[in-house]
Coordinates of C-alpha atoms in Angstrom, one line a residue:
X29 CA -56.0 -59.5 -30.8
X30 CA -52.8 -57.5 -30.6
X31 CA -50.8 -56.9 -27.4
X32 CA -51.9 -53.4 -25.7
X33 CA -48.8 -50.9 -25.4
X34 CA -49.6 -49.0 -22.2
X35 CA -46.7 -46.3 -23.1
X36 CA -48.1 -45.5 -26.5
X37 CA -50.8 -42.6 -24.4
X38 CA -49.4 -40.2 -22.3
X39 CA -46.0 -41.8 -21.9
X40 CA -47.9 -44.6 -19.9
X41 CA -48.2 -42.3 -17.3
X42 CA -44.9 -42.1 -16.4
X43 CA -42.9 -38.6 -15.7
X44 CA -41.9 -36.5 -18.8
X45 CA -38.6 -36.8 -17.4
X46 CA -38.3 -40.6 -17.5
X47 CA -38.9 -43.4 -20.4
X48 CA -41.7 -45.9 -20.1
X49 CA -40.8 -49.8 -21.0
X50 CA -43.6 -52.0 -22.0
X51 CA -42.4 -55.3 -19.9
X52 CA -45.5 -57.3 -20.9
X53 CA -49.0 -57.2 -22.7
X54 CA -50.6 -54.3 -20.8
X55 CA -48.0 -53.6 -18.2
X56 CA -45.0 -51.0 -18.2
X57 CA -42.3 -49.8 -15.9
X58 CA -41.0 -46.3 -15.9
X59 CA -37.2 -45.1 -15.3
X60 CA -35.9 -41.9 -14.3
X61 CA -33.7 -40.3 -17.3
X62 CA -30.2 -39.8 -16.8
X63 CA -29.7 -37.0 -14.0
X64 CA -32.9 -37.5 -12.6
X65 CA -34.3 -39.7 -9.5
X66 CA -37.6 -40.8 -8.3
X67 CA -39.8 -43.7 -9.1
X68 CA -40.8 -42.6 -12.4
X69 CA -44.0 -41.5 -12.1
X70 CA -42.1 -38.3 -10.4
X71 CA -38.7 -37.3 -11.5
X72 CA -36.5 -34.7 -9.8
X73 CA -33.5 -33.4 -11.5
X74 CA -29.9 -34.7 -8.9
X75 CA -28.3 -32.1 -7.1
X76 CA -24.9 -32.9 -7.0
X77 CA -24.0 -30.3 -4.6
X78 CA -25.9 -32.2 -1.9
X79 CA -23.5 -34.7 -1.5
X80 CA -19.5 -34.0 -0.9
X81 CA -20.0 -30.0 -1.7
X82 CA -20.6 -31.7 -5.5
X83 CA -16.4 -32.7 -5.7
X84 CA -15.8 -29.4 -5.5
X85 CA -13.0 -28.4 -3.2
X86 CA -13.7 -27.6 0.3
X87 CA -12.8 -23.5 -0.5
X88 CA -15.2 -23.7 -3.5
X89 CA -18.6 -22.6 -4.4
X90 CA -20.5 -25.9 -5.8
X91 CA -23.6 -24.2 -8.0
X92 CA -26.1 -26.7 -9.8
X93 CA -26.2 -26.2 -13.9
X94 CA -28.7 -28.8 -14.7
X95 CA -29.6 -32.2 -14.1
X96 CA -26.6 -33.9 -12.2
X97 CA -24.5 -31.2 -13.5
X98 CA -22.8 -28.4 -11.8
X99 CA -19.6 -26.0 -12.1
X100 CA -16.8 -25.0 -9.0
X101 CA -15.9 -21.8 -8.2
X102 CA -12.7 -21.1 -6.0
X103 CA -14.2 -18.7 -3.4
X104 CA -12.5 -15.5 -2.9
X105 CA -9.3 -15.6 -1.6
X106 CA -8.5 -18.8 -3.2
X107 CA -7.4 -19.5 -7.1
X108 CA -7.9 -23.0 -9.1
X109 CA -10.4 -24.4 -10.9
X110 CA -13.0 -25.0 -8.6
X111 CA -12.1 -28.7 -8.3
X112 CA -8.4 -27.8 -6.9
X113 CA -8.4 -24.2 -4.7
X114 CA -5.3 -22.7 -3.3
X115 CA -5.3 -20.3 -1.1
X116 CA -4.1 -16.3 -2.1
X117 CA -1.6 -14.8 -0.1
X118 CA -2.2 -10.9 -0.4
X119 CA 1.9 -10.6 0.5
X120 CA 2.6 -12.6 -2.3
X121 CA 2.2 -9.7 -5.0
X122 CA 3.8 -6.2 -4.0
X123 CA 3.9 -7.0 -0.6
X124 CA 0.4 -6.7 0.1
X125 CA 0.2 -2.6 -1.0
X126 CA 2.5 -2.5 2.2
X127 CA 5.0 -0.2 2.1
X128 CA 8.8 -1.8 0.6
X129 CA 10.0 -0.4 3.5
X130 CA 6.9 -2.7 5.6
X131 CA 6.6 -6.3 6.8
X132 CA 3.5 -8.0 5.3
X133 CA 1.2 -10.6 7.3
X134 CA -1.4 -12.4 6.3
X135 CA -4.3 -12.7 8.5
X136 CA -8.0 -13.9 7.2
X137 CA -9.1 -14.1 3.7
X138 CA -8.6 -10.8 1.8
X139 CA -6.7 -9.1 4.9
X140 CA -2.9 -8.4 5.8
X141 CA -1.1 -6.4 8.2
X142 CA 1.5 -4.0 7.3
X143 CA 3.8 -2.9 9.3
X144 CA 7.3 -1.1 9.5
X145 CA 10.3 -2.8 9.8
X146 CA 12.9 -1.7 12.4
X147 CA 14.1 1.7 12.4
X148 CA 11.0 3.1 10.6
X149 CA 7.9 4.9 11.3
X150 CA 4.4 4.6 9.8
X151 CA 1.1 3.0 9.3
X152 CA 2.6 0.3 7.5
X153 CA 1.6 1.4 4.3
X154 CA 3.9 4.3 4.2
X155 CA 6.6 4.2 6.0
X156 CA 9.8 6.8 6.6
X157 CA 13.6 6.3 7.8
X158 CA 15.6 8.8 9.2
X159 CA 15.8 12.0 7.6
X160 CA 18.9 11.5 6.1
X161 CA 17.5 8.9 4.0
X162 CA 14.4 10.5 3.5
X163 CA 16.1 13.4 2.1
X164 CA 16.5 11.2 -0.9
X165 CA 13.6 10.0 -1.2
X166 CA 11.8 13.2 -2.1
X167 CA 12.9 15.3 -5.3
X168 CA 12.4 18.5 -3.6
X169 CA 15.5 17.6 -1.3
X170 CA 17.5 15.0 -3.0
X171 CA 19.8 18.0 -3.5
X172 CA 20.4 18.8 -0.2
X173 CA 21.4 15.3 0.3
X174 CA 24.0 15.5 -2.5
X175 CA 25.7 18.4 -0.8
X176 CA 25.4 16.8 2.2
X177 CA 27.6 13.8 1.1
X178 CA 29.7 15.7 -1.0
X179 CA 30.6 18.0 2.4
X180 CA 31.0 14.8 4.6
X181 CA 28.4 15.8 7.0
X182 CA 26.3 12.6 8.4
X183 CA 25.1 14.0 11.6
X184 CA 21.6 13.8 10.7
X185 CA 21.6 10.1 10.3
X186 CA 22.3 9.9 13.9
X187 CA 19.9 9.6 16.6
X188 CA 19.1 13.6 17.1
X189 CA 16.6 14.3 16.7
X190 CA 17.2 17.3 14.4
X191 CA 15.1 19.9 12.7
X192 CA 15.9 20.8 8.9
X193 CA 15.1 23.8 6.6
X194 CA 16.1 22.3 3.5
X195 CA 16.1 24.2 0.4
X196 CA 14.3 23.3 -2.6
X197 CA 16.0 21.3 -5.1
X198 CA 15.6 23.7 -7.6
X199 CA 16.7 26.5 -5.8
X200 CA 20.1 24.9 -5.0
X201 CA 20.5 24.5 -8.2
X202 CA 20.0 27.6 -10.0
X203 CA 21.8 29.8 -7.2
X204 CA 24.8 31.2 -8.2
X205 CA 26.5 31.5 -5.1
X206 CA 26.7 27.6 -4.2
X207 CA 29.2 27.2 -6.6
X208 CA 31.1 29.9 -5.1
X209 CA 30.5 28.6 -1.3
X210 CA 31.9 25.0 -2.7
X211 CA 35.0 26.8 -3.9
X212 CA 35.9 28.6 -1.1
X213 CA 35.5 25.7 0.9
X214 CA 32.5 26.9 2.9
X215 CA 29.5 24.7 2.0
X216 CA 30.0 22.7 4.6
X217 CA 28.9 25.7 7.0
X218 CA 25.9 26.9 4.9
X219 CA 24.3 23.3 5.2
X220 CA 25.3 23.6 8.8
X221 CA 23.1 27.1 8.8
X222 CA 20.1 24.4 8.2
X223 CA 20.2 22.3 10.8
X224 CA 19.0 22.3 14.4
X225 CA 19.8 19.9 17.0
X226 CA 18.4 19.0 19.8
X227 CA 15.1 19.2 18.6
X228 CA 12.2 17.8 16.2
X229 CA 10.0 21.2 15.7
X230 CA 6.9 20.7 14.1
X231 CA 5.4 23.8 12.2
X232 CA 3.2 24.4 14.8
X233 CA 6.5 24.5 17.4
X234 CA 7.9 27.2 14.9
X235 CA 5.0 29.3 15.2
X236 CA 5.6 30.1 18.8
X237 CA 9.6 30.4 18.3
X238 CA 11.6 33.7 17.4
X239 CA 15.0 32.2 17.8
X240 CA 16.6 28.7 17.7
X241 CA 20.0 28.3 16.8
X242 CA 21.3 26.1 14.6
X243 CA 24.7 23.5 14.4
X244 CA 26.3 26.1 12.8
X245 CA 26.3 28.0 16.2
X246 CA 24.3 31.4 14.6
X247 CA 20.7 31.6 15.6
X248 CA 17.9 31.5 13.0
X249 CA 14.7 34.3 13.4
X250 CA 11.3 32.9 13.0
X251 CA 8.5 35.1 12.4
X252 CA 4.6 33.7 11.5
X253 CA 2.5 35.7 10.3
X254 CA -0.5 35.7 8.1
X255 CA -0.6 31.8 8.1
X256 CA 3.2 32.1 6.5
X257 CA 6.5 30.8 8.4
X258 CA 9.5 33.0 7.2
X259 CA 13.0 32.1 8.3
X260 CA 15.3 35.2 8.8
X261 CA 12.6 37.1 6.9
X262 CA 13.2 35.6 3.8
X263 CA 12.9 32.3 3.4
X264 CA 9.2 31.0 3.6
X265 CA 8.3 27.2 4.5
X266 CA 6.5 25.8 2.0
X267 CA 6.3 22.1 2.6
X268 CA 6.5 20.7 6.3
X269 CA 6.3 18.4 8.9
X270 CA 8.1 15.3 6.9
X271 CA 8.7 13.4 10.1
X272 CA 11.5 11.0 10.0
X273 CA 13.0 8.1 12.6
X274 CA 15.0 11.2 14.2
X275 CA 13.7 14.4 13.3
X276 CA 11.9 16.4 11.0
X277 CA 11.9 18.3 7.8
X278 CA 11.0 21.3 6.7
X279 CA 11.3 22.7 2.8
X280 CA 11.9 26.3 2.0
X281 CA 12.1 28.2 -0.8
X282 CA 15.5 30.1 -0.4
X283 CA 19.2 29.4 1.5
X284 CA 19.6 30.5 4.3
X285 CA 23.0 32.4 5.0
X286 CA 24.9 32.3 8.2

């Protein structure tokens, strides 16, 4: 007679996921494989994510790979390696798309506030000074802003508010005459010619003006017509409404002369 081997057939009738152990003549005992639980007869593969989010961190995603086997993901909003997850300030890298002239605040996950610091206007994500900086700022007036300086004339960086028709960059550079108004010691009353005080007129405010005079002390004709704003009849707005902390401004394309 030979001793009968009950897991010879059918893996003794145990689970396909477990091992069967003869333990004597005729008489087995089956055992879960690794990663698996049950009494043997039925396996099921562990979830490790049941238990303690699977040792994931808390801000992680715990997502079963196999048997007793899984991988963490940092959830969004959060960097690491799944097992370690910090959170993600949005301020932390360009200020949160906020404007450099903005304050950035973090509020939930994947959202900030911008908004403008002190003595500037916006939505946070763009956001303007007064218009004596802002002349700066933009190529097509940066000019402007030169001969300002260079004439000592800072009145627009006060609290106006003030309307400007500033001529194109370009356009102060190429006319002759500037040099000859710097010479003769009269720029200072051409820029002058530009400015209004008093007063932050919008282009739709120009449209129903025919005279407003300007720090210079001589008055400046408006005339709209056609969908086109023309200063003294020559000089044509063709960028507007840049609204600053104290005013606004206005770019044309020719100087105006007093």
């Amino acid at each position: 007679c030979s001793a009968i081997d009950p897991c010879e057939i059918s893996n003794g009738g145990c689970s396909a996921k477990a091992e069967c152990r003869r333990t004597t003549p005729g008489n087995r005992v089956c055992i879960c494989n690794a990663g698996y639980t049950g009494d043997g007869i039925v396996c099921i593969g562990i979830n490790p994510c049941l238990e303690n989010n699977g040792g994931c961190d808390r801000n992680a995603e715990c997502t079963q790979t196999g048997p007793n086997q899984a991988v963490c993901n940092c959830l969004k909003g959060y960097s690491g390696d799944g097992r370690r997850c910090t959170y993600i300030s949005l301020c932390s890298q360009n200020n949160g798309g906020c404007s450099e002239f903005a304050i950035c605040n973090d509020t939930e996950l994947t959202e900030r506030i911008c908004t403008c610091k002190d003595n500037y206007i916006g939505d946070g994500f763009k956001c303007r000074g007064n218009i004596f900086q802002e002349l700066l700022r933009d190529s097509n007036t940066s000019r402007f802003y030169f001969h300002l300086e260079a004439s000592s004339i800072r009145d627009v960086a006060g609290p106006g508010p003030f309307t400007l028709f500033v001529p194109r960059t370009d356009i102060l550079n190429s006319d002759p005459r500037v040099k000859n108004w710097i010479a003769r010691g009269v720029m200072a009353q051409v820029l002058r010619y530009h400015m209004v005080g008093c007063a932050s007129l919008m282009y739709n405010d120009l449209t129903t003006i025919i005279n407003i005079t300007s720090l210079h002390g001589d008055p400046i004709h408006i005339s709209y017509s056609q969908n086109s704003l023309v200063l003294n009849n020559k000089a044509e707005v063709i960028h507007s409404d840049a609204v600053g902390t104290n005013g606004v401004i206005h770019v044309i394309n020719q100087i105006l002369v007093p």
